[in-house]
Amino acid sequence: MRASPRMPLMDDAAVRRALARMAREIVERNGGIDGLVLMGIRRRGDVLAALLRDEIQRAEGRPPPTGALDITLYRDDLAEVGPRPVIGETQLPPDGIDGHTVVIVDDVLYTGRTVRAALNELMDWGRPARVLLCVLAERDGRELPIQADIVGRRVDVPGDERVEVLVPAEDDRLGVDLVDPGEAR
Amino acid sequence: MSRAVSSPLGKDLVGLEGLSADQIRTILDTAEPFKEISQRRVKKVPVLRGKTIVNLFFEPSTRTRVSFEFAEKRLSADTVNISSSGSSVVKGETLVDTARNLEAMQIDMVVMRHGSSGAARFLAERIPSNVINAGDGRHEHPTQGLLDLLTIRDHRGPIEGLKVCIVGDVLHSRVARSNIFGLLALGAEVAVCGPRTLLPVGIEEMGVGVFARVEEAMEWADVLNVLRLQLERMQGGFVPSLREYNRIYGVSRARLDATGRDLLVLHPGPMNRGVEIDSDVADGPHSVILNQVTNGVAVRMAVLYLLAGGAPDKAEAAKQGGEA
């Protein structure tokens, strides 16, 4: 075991600063908050979406409708991985997503397969006018032609480390770590 | 290290007997999000895309077959229905030959209803496809047991400590057996009530109480699961007459009201109105009979999903979720 299997990349304050900037970028991209919907990917993306919603409310005076996507049933690795018994619920905002600018919020953009699954699920729910991808951390290793529109931090991963986003609801702190393989979350 | 689990149920679902409380809870918890899929505009998720499922029904069934078929289609599986009339079964083919012929066409799962107790296990041990028991003789009907558990949990919270009485024709009922195994595994108190001719000999040894009078059962129970009097199996003189059965064991509004208690009433269907259950109960505020039907689709989706996983060794190689 190496001396420090877990190296912090962003602490609580750094994540909050990044989220404040990302919130501004989202509003700017959409030209205000009319027609804006945030959809966080479970688990952790939905927590980040709620933090972004709060930031946008602080700046604009009202929150954008926010929902959550659970992409378990849209994964492409059931045959390899087996079923995941815990499936979260997908929650849409009351007015749905038709004709809205939908911002997909996730923690880490890596292979792009989660985002592919999220896009497929969104299309089953309705017809957004436009979809943007917003991630707190982006690393290389894409297996699909997918890129993020709004990024908190780009991370260079030298070896086979993992980038982990930690959120209070799941991990009792907010931050981004670079984690040695073999170190479980 | 890996959060992924490979098929927590094993290859088949033959019965609830022998399943652990954790396994049963896993199925019920997995069914929760599947309820929501049936509310969507596009009632379909792609999780079983490319899987072929054969619904092999050797006994007539509408509700169970349709419920399985909806579950399969909402998970994007391809399905084929085979019923005994009009199939080579009537030409004398054996069950195993029928199944092997289907397997030769590269199927993945078989959902089977059969008149003989033990038919599901017999088939499961002989073919590599997943086998789901949709009712075999008097043995078990596990998905009905599961949807009853889910419906009770929806309306009365955790099953543990609840008092559930199964009323009526327990003798001929695979639904009763699956209910008893599932309820006991989850820590409920279980009793049965009915004419002694319709209760299996030695039922007490399963760990259930026995009530001779339905009024006493209603005083005791939180939940009544009222079974169908299987009229097609009543040639043996089990009850003097349907009218007398109704007068003594029928679940009526007057009897429910007399308890002054808020009982939950389930019935697996199809109902004989005016025999084991009166219309003012079936259509009244105690009844959750249509919730059972709705939950049936979600529970069957959960079972199909949980059984459709890959081989255990592959789960080890699976990378953790979380990263996109």
Coordinates of C-alpha atoms in Angstrom, one line a residue:
Chain A
M1 CA 0.0 0.0 0.0
R2 CA 1.3 3.4 -0.9
A3 CA 1.7 6.2 1.6
S4 CA -1.3 8.2 0.5
P5 CA -3.9 6.3 -1.4
R6 CA -6.2 9.3 -1.5
M7 CA -5.0 12.7 -2.7
P8 CA -7.4 15.7 -2.4
L9 CA -7.8 17.7 -5.6
M10 CA -10.6 20.1 -4.4
D11 CA -11.7 20.9 -0.9
D12 CA -15.1 22.1 0.2
A13 CA -14.4 25.8 -0.6
A14 CA -12.9 25.0 -4.0
V15 CA -15.9 22.9 -5.0
R16 CA -18.3 25.7 -3.9
R17 CA -16.3 28.3 -5.9
A18 CA -16.4 26.0 -8.9
L19 CA -20.2 25.5 -8.5
A20 CA -20.8 29.2 -8.2
R21 CA -19.0 29.8 -11.5
M22 CA -20.8 26.8 -13.2
A23 CA -24.1 28.2 -12.1
R24 CA -23.3 31.5 -13.7
E25 CA -22.3 29.7 -16.9
I26 CA -25.5 27.7 -17.0
V27 CA -27.6 30.9 -16.7
E28 CA -25.5 32.7 -19.2
R29 CA -25.7 29.8 -21.8
N30 CA -29.5 29.8 -21.4
G31 CA -29.8 33.6 -21.4
G32 CA -31.6 33.6 -18.0
I33 CA -33.4 30.9 -16.2
D34 CA -36.6 30.8 -18.3
G35 CA -37.1 27.3 -19.7
L36 CA -34.1 26.0 -17.8
V37 CA -34.3 22.5 -16.1
L38 CA -31.5 20.8 -14.1
M39 CA -31.4 17.0 -14.1
G40 CA -28.9 15.4 -11.8
I41 CA -27.7 11.8 -12.4
R42 CA -28.1 9.6 -9.3
R43 CA -26.2 9.2 -7.1
R44 CA -24.1 12.4 -6.5
G45 CA -25.1 14.2 -9.7
D46 CA -28.5 14.9 -8.1
V47 CA -26.8 16.3 -5.0
L48 CA -24.6 18.6 -7.2
A49 CA -27.7 19.6 -9.2
A50 CA -29.4 20.7 -5.9
L51 CA -26.3 22.8 -5.0
L52 CA -26.3 24.4 -8.4
R53 CA -30.0 25.1 -8.1
D54 CA -29.3 26.9 -4.8
E55 CA -26.5 28.9 -6.4
I56 CA -28.8 30.0 -9.2
Q57 CA -31.5 30.9 -6.8
R58 CA -29.1 33.1 -4.9
A59 CA -28.1 34.9 -8.1
E60 CA -31.4 35.1 -9.9
G61 CA -34.0 35.2 -7.1
R62 CA -35.8 32.0 -8.0
P63 CA -34.7 28.4 -8.5
P64 CA -34.8 26.5 -11.8
P65 CA -37.0 23.3 -11.8
T66 CA -34.7 20.4 -10.8
G67 CA -35.1 16.7 -11.2
A68 CA -33.1 13.4 -10.9
L69 CA -32.3 10.7 -13.4
D70 CA -31.5 7.1 -12.4
I71 CA -29.9 5.5 -15.4
T72 CA -29.5 2.0 -14.0
L73 CA -32.0 0.5 -16.4
Y74 CA -30.3 2.2 -19.4
R75 CA -26.8 0.9 -18.7
D76 CA -25.1 -1.2 -21.4
D77 CA -23.3 -3.5 -19.0
L78 CA -26.1 -5.7 -17.5
A79 CA -24.6 -8.8 -19.0
E80 CA -21.1 -8.0 -17.7
V81 CA -22.0 -6.6 -14.3
G82 CA -25.3 -8.2 -13.4
P83 CA -28.3 -6.4 -12.0
R84 CA -27.9 -3.7 -9.4
P85 CA -30.6 -4.3 -6.8
V86 CA -30.9 -0.8 -5.7
I87 CA -32.5 1.3 -8.4
G88 CA -33.3 4.9 -7.6
E89 CA -36.3 6.7 -8.9
T90 CA -36.3 9.1 -11.8
Q91 CA -38.0 12.3 -10.8
L92 CA -39.1 14.9 -13.4
P93 CA -40.0 18.5 -12.6
P94 CA -43.8 19.0 -12.6
D95 CA -43.7 20.7 -16.0
G96 CA -41.6 18.0 -17.5
I97 CA -38.8 18.6 -20.0
D98 CA -40.5 19.2 -23.3
G99 CA -39.2 22.3 -25.0
H100 CA -36.9 23.1 -22.1
T101 CA -33.1 23.5 -22.0
V102 CA -32.1 20.5 -19.9
V103 CA -28.8 20.6 -18.1
I104 CA -27.6 17.0 -17.3
V105 CA -25.5 17.3 -14.1
D106 CA -23.0 14.5 -13.2
D107 CA -20.0 14.2 -10.9
V108 CA -17.3 12.8 -13.2
L109 CA -17.1 12.6 -17.0
Y110 CA -15.0 9.6 -17.8
T111 CA -16.0 7.0 -20.5
G112 CA -19.2 8.9 -21.5
R113 CA -21.4 5.8 -21.1
T114 CA -23.4 7.2 -18.2
V115 CA -24.2 10.3 -20.2
R116 CA -25.2 8.1 -23.2
A117 CA -27.6 6.3 -20.9
A118 CA -28.9 9.6 -19.5
L119 CA -29.5 11.0 -23.0
N120 CA -31.5 7.9 -24.0
E121 CA -33.6 8.1 -20.8
L122 CA -34.3 11.8 -21.3
M123 CA -35.5 11.1 -24.9
D124 CA -37.9 8.5 -23.5
W125 CA -39.3 11.1 -21.2
G126 CA -39.9 13.9 -23.7
R127 CA -38.3 16.2 -26.2
P128 CA -36.0 18.8 -24.7
A129 CA -35.3 21.9 -26.9
R130 CA -31.6 21.5 -26.1
V131 CA -29.5 19.4 -23.8
L132 CA -26.3 20.6 -22.0
L133 CA -23.8 18.5 -20.1
C134 CA -22.4 19.9 -16.8
V135 CA -19.8 18.0 -14.8
L136 CA -17.8 18.8 -11.7
A137 CA -14.8 16.9 -12.8
E138 CA -13.7 15.9 -16.3
R139 CA -10.9 13.4 -17.1
D140 CA -9.7 11.6 -20.3
G141 CA -10.8 8.1 -21.2
R142 CA -13.8 8.8 -23.4
E143 CA -15.3 5.7 -25.1
L144 CA -18.0 7.7 -26.9
P145 CA -18.1 11.0 -28.8
I146 CA -19.4 13.0 -25.8
Q147 CA -18.1 16.2 -24.3
A148 CA -19.1 18.4 -21.5
D149 CA -20.3 22.0 -22.0
I150 CA -19.7 23.2 -18.4
V151 CA -16.8 21.8 -16.4
G152 CA -15.8 22.5 -12.8
R153 CA -12.3 21.2 -13.1
R154 CA -10.3 19.2 -15.7
V155 CA -8.2 16.5 -14.0
D156 CA -5.1 14.9 -15.5
V157 CA -4.9 11.3 -14.3
P158 CA -1.4 9.9 -14.7
G159 CA -2.0 6.2 -14.1
D160 CA -5.0 4.1 -13.3
E161 CA -6.2 6.2 -10.4
R162 CA -9.9 7.1 -10.0
V163 CA -11.4 10.6 -9.7
E164 CA -14.0 10.6 -6.9
V165 CA -16.5 13.3 -6.2
L166 CA -17.6 13.3 -2.6
V167 CA -20.9 14.9 -1.5
P168 CA -22.3 15.4 2.0
A169 CA -25.4 13.3 1.5
E170 CA -23.3 10.2 0.5
D171 CA -19.8 10.7 1.9
D172 CA -20.3 13.3 4.7
R173 CA -18.0 15.9 3.0
L174 CA -17.8 17.9 -0.2
G175 CA -14.7 17.5 -2.3
V176 CA -12.9 15.9 -5.2
D177 CA -10.2 13.3 -4.6
L178 CA -7.7 11.3 -6.8
V179 CA -7.8 7.8 -5.4
D180 CA -5.4 4.9 -5.8
P181 CA -7.0 1.8 -7.5
G182 CA -7.9 -0.7 -4.8
E183 CA -9.0 2.0 -2.4
A184 CA -12.8 1.6 -2.1
R185 CA -15.0 4.6 -1.8
Chain B
M1 CA -15.0 -3.7 -3.6
S2 CA -17.5 -3.9 -6.4
R3 CA -21.0 -2.7 -5.6
A4 CA -22.4 -4.8 -8.5
V5 CA -24.2 -8.0 -7.5
S6 CA -24.8 -10.8 -9.8
S7 CA -28.3 -12.2 -9.7
P8 CA -29.0 -12.2 -6.0
L9 CA -31.7 -14.8 -6.6
G10 CA -29.6 -17.4 -8.4
K11 CA -30.8 -18.8 -11.7
D12 CA -34.5 -19.4 -11.1
L13 CA -37.5 -18.4 -9.0
V14 CA -39.3 -21.6 -8.2
G15 CA -40.8 -20.6 -4.9
L16 CA -40.5 -18.4 -1.9
E17 CA -39.7 -21.4 0.3
G18 CA -36.1 -21.2 1.2
L19 CA -35.6 -17.6 0.1
S20 CA -34.0 -15.4 2.9
A21 CA -35.7 -12.3 4.2
D22 CA -32.9 -10.3 2.6
Q23 CA -33.6 -11.8 -0.8
I24 CA -37.3 -11.2 -0.5
R25 CA -36.7 -7.6 0.6
T26 CA -34.3 -7.1 -2.4
I27 CA -37.1 -8.1 -4.8
L28 CA -39.6 -5.8 -3.1
D29 CA -37.2 -2.9 -3.0
T30 CA -36.3 -3.4 -6.6
A31 CA -40.0 -3.4 -7.5
E32 CA -40.5 0.1 -6.1
P33 CA -38.8 2.0 -9.0
F34 CA -40.4 -0.3 -11.5
K35 CA -43.8 1.0 -10.4
E36 CA -42.9 4.4 -11.8
I37 CA -42.1 3.0 -15.3
S38 CA -45.7 2.0 -15.9
Q39 CA -46.7 5.6 -15.2
R40 CA -44.5 7.0 -17.9
R41 CA -45.7 8.1 -21.3
V42 CA -43.1 5.8 -22.9
K43 CA -43.7 2.7 -20.7
K44 CA -40.5 1.0 -21.6
V45 CA -36.9 0.8 -20.5
P46 CA -34.2 -1.0 -22.5
V47 CA -32.7 -3.1 -19.8
L48 CA -33.7 -6.6 -21.2
R49 CA -33.3 -5.6 -24.8
G50 CA -32.2 -8.6 -26.9
K51 CA -33.5 -11.2 -24.3
T52 CA -36.0 -13.8 -25.5
I53 CA -38.6 -14.9 -23.0
V54 CA -41.1 -17.8 -23.5
N55 CA -44.3 -17.7 -21.6
L56 CA -45.2 -21.4 -21.3
F57 CA -48.7 -21.8 -20.0
F58 CA -50.1 -25.3 -19.5
E59 CA -53.1 -24.0 -17.5
P60 CA -55.4 -21.3 -18.4
S61 CA -54.5 -17.9 -17.1
T62 CA -55.3 -14.4 -18.1
R63 CA -54.2 -12.1 -15.3
T64 CA -50.8 -13.7 -14.6
R65 CA -49.9 -14.2 -18.2
V66 CA -50.9 -10.7 -19.2
S67 CA -49.0 -9.3 -16.2
F68 CA -45.8 -11.2 -17.1
E69 CA -46.2 -10.1 -20.7
F70 CA -46.5 -6.4 -19.7
A71 CA -43.5 -6.8 -17.4
E72 CA -41.4 -8.4 -20.1
K73 CA -42.4 -5.8 -22.8
R74 CA -41.8 -2.9 -20.5
L75 CA -38.3 -4.1 -20.0
S76 CA -37.9 -4.4 -23.8
A77 CA -37.6 -8.2 -23.9
D78 CA -38.9 -10.2 -26.9
T79 CA -41.7 -12.6 -25.8
V80 CA -43.4 -15.6 -27.2
N81 CA -46.6 -17.1 -25.7
I82 CA -47.3 -20.8 -25.8
S83 CA -50.4 -22.2 -24.3
S84 CA -51.2 -25.9 -24.0
S85 CA -54.1 -25.8 -26.4
G86 CA -52.8 -25.5 -29.9
S87 CA -49.3 -26.6 -29.0
S88 CA -47.5 -29.9 -29.5
V89 CA -48.0 -30.6 -25.8
V90 CA -51.5 -31.9 -26.7
K91 CA -49.8 -34.1 -29.2
G92 CA -48.0 -35.9 -26.4
E93 CA -44.6 -34.2 -26.2
T94 CA -43.0 -34.2 -22.8
L95 CA -42.3 -31.0 -20.8
V96 CA -38.5 -31.4 -21.2
D97 CA -38.8 -32.0 -24.9
T98 CA -40.9 -28.9 -25.3
A99 CA -38.3 -26.9 -23.3
R100 CA -35.3 -28.3 -25.2
N101 CA -36.9 -27.5 -28.5
L102 CA -37.4 -23.9 -27.3
E103 CA -33.8 -23.8 -26.0
A104 CA -32.6 -24.9 -29.5
M105 CA -34.0 -21.6 -30.7
Q106 CA -31.8 -19.7 -28.2
I107 CA -34.1 -18.4 -25.6
D108 CA -33.0 -16.8 -22.3
M109 CA -35.9 -17.3 -19.9
V110 CA -39.0 -19.4 -19.4
V111 CA -42.0 -18.3 -17.4
M112 CA -44.1 -21.4 -16.8
R113 CA -47.6 -22.2 -15.4
H114 CA -48.2 -25.9 -15.0
G115 CA -50.8 -28.1 -13.3
S116 CA -48.3 -30.4 -11.6
S117 CA -46.7 -29.4 -8.3
G118 CA -42.9 -29.5 -8.7
A119 CA -43.0 -28.9 -12.5
A120 CA -41.1 -25.6 -12.2
R121 CA -38.2 -27.1 -10.3
F122 CA -38.2 -30.1 -12.6
L123 CA -37.7 -27.8 -15.6
A124 CA -35.3 -25.5 -13.8
E125 CA -32.9 -28.4 -13.1
R126 CA -32.9 -29.5 -16.7
I127 CA -32.4 -26.4 -18.9
P128 CA -29.8 -23.6 -18.6
S129 CA -32.4 -20.8 -19.2
N130 CA -33.7 -18.9 -16.2
V131 CA -37.1 -20.4 -15.1
I132 CA -39.7 -18.4 -13.3
N133 CA -42.6 -20.3 -11.7
A134 CA -45.9 -18.7 -12.6
G135 CA -47.8 -21.3 -10.6
D136 CA -47.3 -25.1 -10.4
G137 CA -50.1 -27.2 -9.1
R138 CA -50.7 -26.8 -5.4
H139 CA -47.0 -26.0 -4.8
E140 CA -46.2 -22.3 -5.2
H141 CA -47.0 -19.1 -7.1
P142 CA -44.1 -17.0 -5.9
T143 CA -44.7 -13.8 -7.9
Q144 CA -48.3 -13.7 -6.5
G145 CA -46.9 -14.1 -3.0
L146 CA -44.4 -11.3 -3.7
L147 CA -47.0 -8.9 -5.1
D148 CA -49.2 -9.6 -2.0
L149 CA -46.2 -8.8 0.2
L150 CA -45.5 -5.6 -1.7
T151 CA -49.2 -4.5 -1.5
I152 CA -49.3 -5.2 2.3
R153 CA -46.1 -3.2 2.8
D154 CA -47.4 -0.3 0.7
H155 CA -50.4 0.0 2.9
R156 CA -49.3 -1.2 6.3
G157 CA -45.5 -0.5 6.4
P158 CA -43.0 -3.2 7.4
I159 CA -44.3 -6.8 7.3
E160 CA -42.6 -7.7 10.5
G161 CA -45.0 -8.1 13.3
L162 CA -48.2 -7.8 11.2
K163 CA -50.9 -10.3 11.7
V164 CA -52.1 -11.8 8.4
C165 CA -54.9 -14.3 8.0
I166 CA -55.4 -16.3 4.8
V167 CA -59.1 -17.1 4.5
G168 CA -60.7 -19.9 2.5
D169 CA -59.5 -22.7 0.2
V170 CA -56.0 -23.1 1.5
L171 CA -55.9 -26.8 0.5
H172 CA -55.8 -26.2 -3.2
S173 CA -54.0 -22.9 -3.0
R174 CA -50.4 -22.4 -4.2
V175 CA -51.0 -18.7 -3.5
A176 CA -51.5 -19.6 0.2
R177 CA -48.3 -21.5 0.4
S178 CA -46.2 -18.7 -1.3
N179 CA -47.9 -16.2 1.1
I180 CA -47.1 -18.3 4.1
F181 CA -43.4 -18.8 3.2
G182 CA -42.9 -15.1 2.3
L183 CA -44.8 -13.7 5.3
L184 CA -43.1 -16.0 7.8
A185 CA -39.6 -15.2 6.3
L186 CA -40.3 -11.4 6.8
G187 CA -41.5 -11.9 10.4
A188 CA -45.3 -11.7 10.1
E189 CA -47.7 -13.7 12.2
V190 CA -49.7 -15.9 9.9
A191 CA -53.0 -17.7 10.4
V192 CA -55.4 -19.5 8.2
C193 CA -59.2 -19.7 8.4
G194 CA -61.6 -22.0 6.6
P195 CA -63.6 -25.2 6.8
R196 CA -61.4 -28.0 8.0
T197 CA -62.0 -29.8 4.7
L198 CA -60.2 -27.0 2.9
L199 CA -57.2 -26.7 5.2
P200 CA -54.3 -29.1 4.7
V201 CA -53.7 -31.7 7.4
G202 CA -50.9 -30.6 9.6
I203 CA -50.9 -26.9 8.5
E204 CA -50.0 -25.9 12.1
E205 CA -46.6 -27.5 11.5
M206 CA -45.8 -24.7 9.0
G207 CA -45.9 -22.3 11.9
V208 CA -49.4 -20.8 11.3
G209 CA -52.4 -20.5 13.5
V210 CA -55.8 -21.8 12.6
F211 CA -59.2 -20.1 13.1
A212 CA -62.4 -22.0 12.7
R213 CA -64.6 -18.9 12.6
V214 CA -64.0 -16.0 10.3
E215 CA -65.2 -13.6 12.9
E216 CA -62.4 -14.6 15.2
A217 CA -59.9 -14.3 12.4
M218 CA -61.1 -10.7 11.8
E219 CA -60.8 -9.8 15.4
W220 CA -57.2 -11.0 15.3
A221 CA -55.8 -10.0 11.9
D222 CA -54.5 -6.7 10.5
V223 CA -54.7 -8.1 7.0
L224 CA -57.0 -10.6 5.3
N225 CA -56.0 -12.4 2.2
V226 CA -59.2 -13.9 0.9
L227 CA -58.6 -16.9 -1.5
R228 CA -60.8 -17.9 -4.4
L229 CA -63.0 -20.9 -3.8
Q230 CA -61.7 -23.0 -6.7
L231 CA -65.0 -24.1 -8.0
E232 CA -63.4 -26.3 -10.6
R233 CA -61.9 -28.4 -7.9
M234 CA -65.0 -28.7 -5.7
Q235 CA -66.3 -32.0 -6.9
G236 CA -65.0 -33.7 -3.8
G237 CA -67.7 -32.4 -1.5
F238 CA -65.5 -30.0 0.4
V239 CA -68.3 -27.6 1.1
P240 CA -72.0 -28.3 1.4
S241 CA -73.0 -25.4 -0.9
L242 CA -71.7 -22.1 -2.1
R243 CA -74.5 -20.3 -0.3
E244 CA -73.6 -22.0 3.0
Y245 CA -69.9 -21.3 2.4
N246 CA -70.7 -17.6 2.0
R247 CA -72.9 -17.5 5.0
I248 CA -70.2 -19.0 7.3
Y249 CA -66.9 -17.9 5.8
G250 CA -67.8 -15.1 3.4
V251 CA -66.0 -11.8 4.0
S252 CA -68.9 -9.3 4.1
R253 CA -69.1 -5.6 4.9
A254 CA -71.2 -6.3 7.9
R255 CA -68.6 -8.6 9.4
L256 CA -65.8 -6.2 8.7
D257 CA -67.8 -3.3 10.3
A258 CA -68.6 -5.4 13.3
T259 CA -64.9 -5.6 14.2
G260 CA -64.6 -1.8 14.3
R261 CA -61.1 -2.3 13.0
D262 CA -59.4 -1.1 9.8
L263 CA -58.6 -4.3 8.1
L264 CA -56.8 -4.5 4.8
V265 CA -58.4 -7.0 2.4
L266 CA -56.5 -8.7 -0.5
H267 CA -57.8 -11.2 -3.0
P268 CA -55.6 -12.8 -5.7
G269 CA -58.5 -13.0 -8.2
P270 CA -60.4 -14.0 -10.1
M271 CA -63.1 -13.3 -7.5
N272 CA -66.3 -15.3 -7.0
R273 CA -68.4 -12.3 -5.8
G274 CA -71.0 -13.4 -3.3
V275 CA -69.1 -16.6 -2.4
E276 CA -65.8 -15.9 -0.6
I277 CA -66.0 -12.1 -0.8
D278 CA -69.0 -9.8 -1.1
S279 CA -69.1 -7.0 -3.7
D280 CA -69.4 -4.3 -1.1
V281 CA -66.0 -5.5 0.3
A282 CA -64.3 -6.0 -3.0
D283 CA -65.3 -2.6 -4.2
G284 CA -65.1 -0.9 -0.7
P285 CA -62.5 1.0 1.2
H286 CA -60.8 -2.0 2.8
S287 CA -60.0 -3.5 -0.6
V288 CA -56.6 -3.2 -2.3
I289 CA -57.4 -5.8 -4.9
L290 CA -56.6 -3.5 -7.9
N291 CA -53.4 -2.3 -6.2
Q292 CA -52.4 -5.9 -6.2
V293 CA -52.8 -6.1 -9.9
T294 CA -50.8 -3.0 -10.5
N295 CA -48.1 -4.2 -8.2
G296 CA -48.0 -7.5 -10.0
V297 CA -46.4 -5.9 -13.1
A298 CA -43.8 -4.1 -11.0
V299 CA -42.9 -7.2 -9.0
R300 CA -42.5 -9.3 -12.1
M301 CA -40.3 -6.7 -13.7
A302 CA -38.1 -6.8 -10.6
V303 CA -37.9 -10.6 -10.7
L304 CA -37.1 -10.6 -14.5
Y305 CA -34.5 -7.9 -14.0
L306 CA -32.8 -9.6 -11.0
L307 CA -32.7 -13.0 -12.7
A308 CA -31.4 -11.6 -16.0
G309 CA -27.9 -10.7 -14.7
G310 CA -24.7 -12.2 -15.9
A311 CA -22.5 -14.9 -14.5
P312 CA -21.0 -14.3 -11.0
D313 CA -17.4 -14.3 -12.2
K314 CA -18.1 -11.4 -14.5
A315 CA -19.3 -9.4 -11.6
E316 CA -15.9 -9.5 -10.0
A317 CA -14.4 -7.9 -13.0
A318 CA -17.0 -5.2 -13.1
K319 CA -15.8 -1.7 -12.4
Q320 CA -17.5 0.3 -9.7
G321 CA -20.4 2.6 -10.6
G322 CA -20.1 6.4 -10.0
E323 CA -17.7 7.3 -12.7
A324 CA -19.3 8.4 -15.9

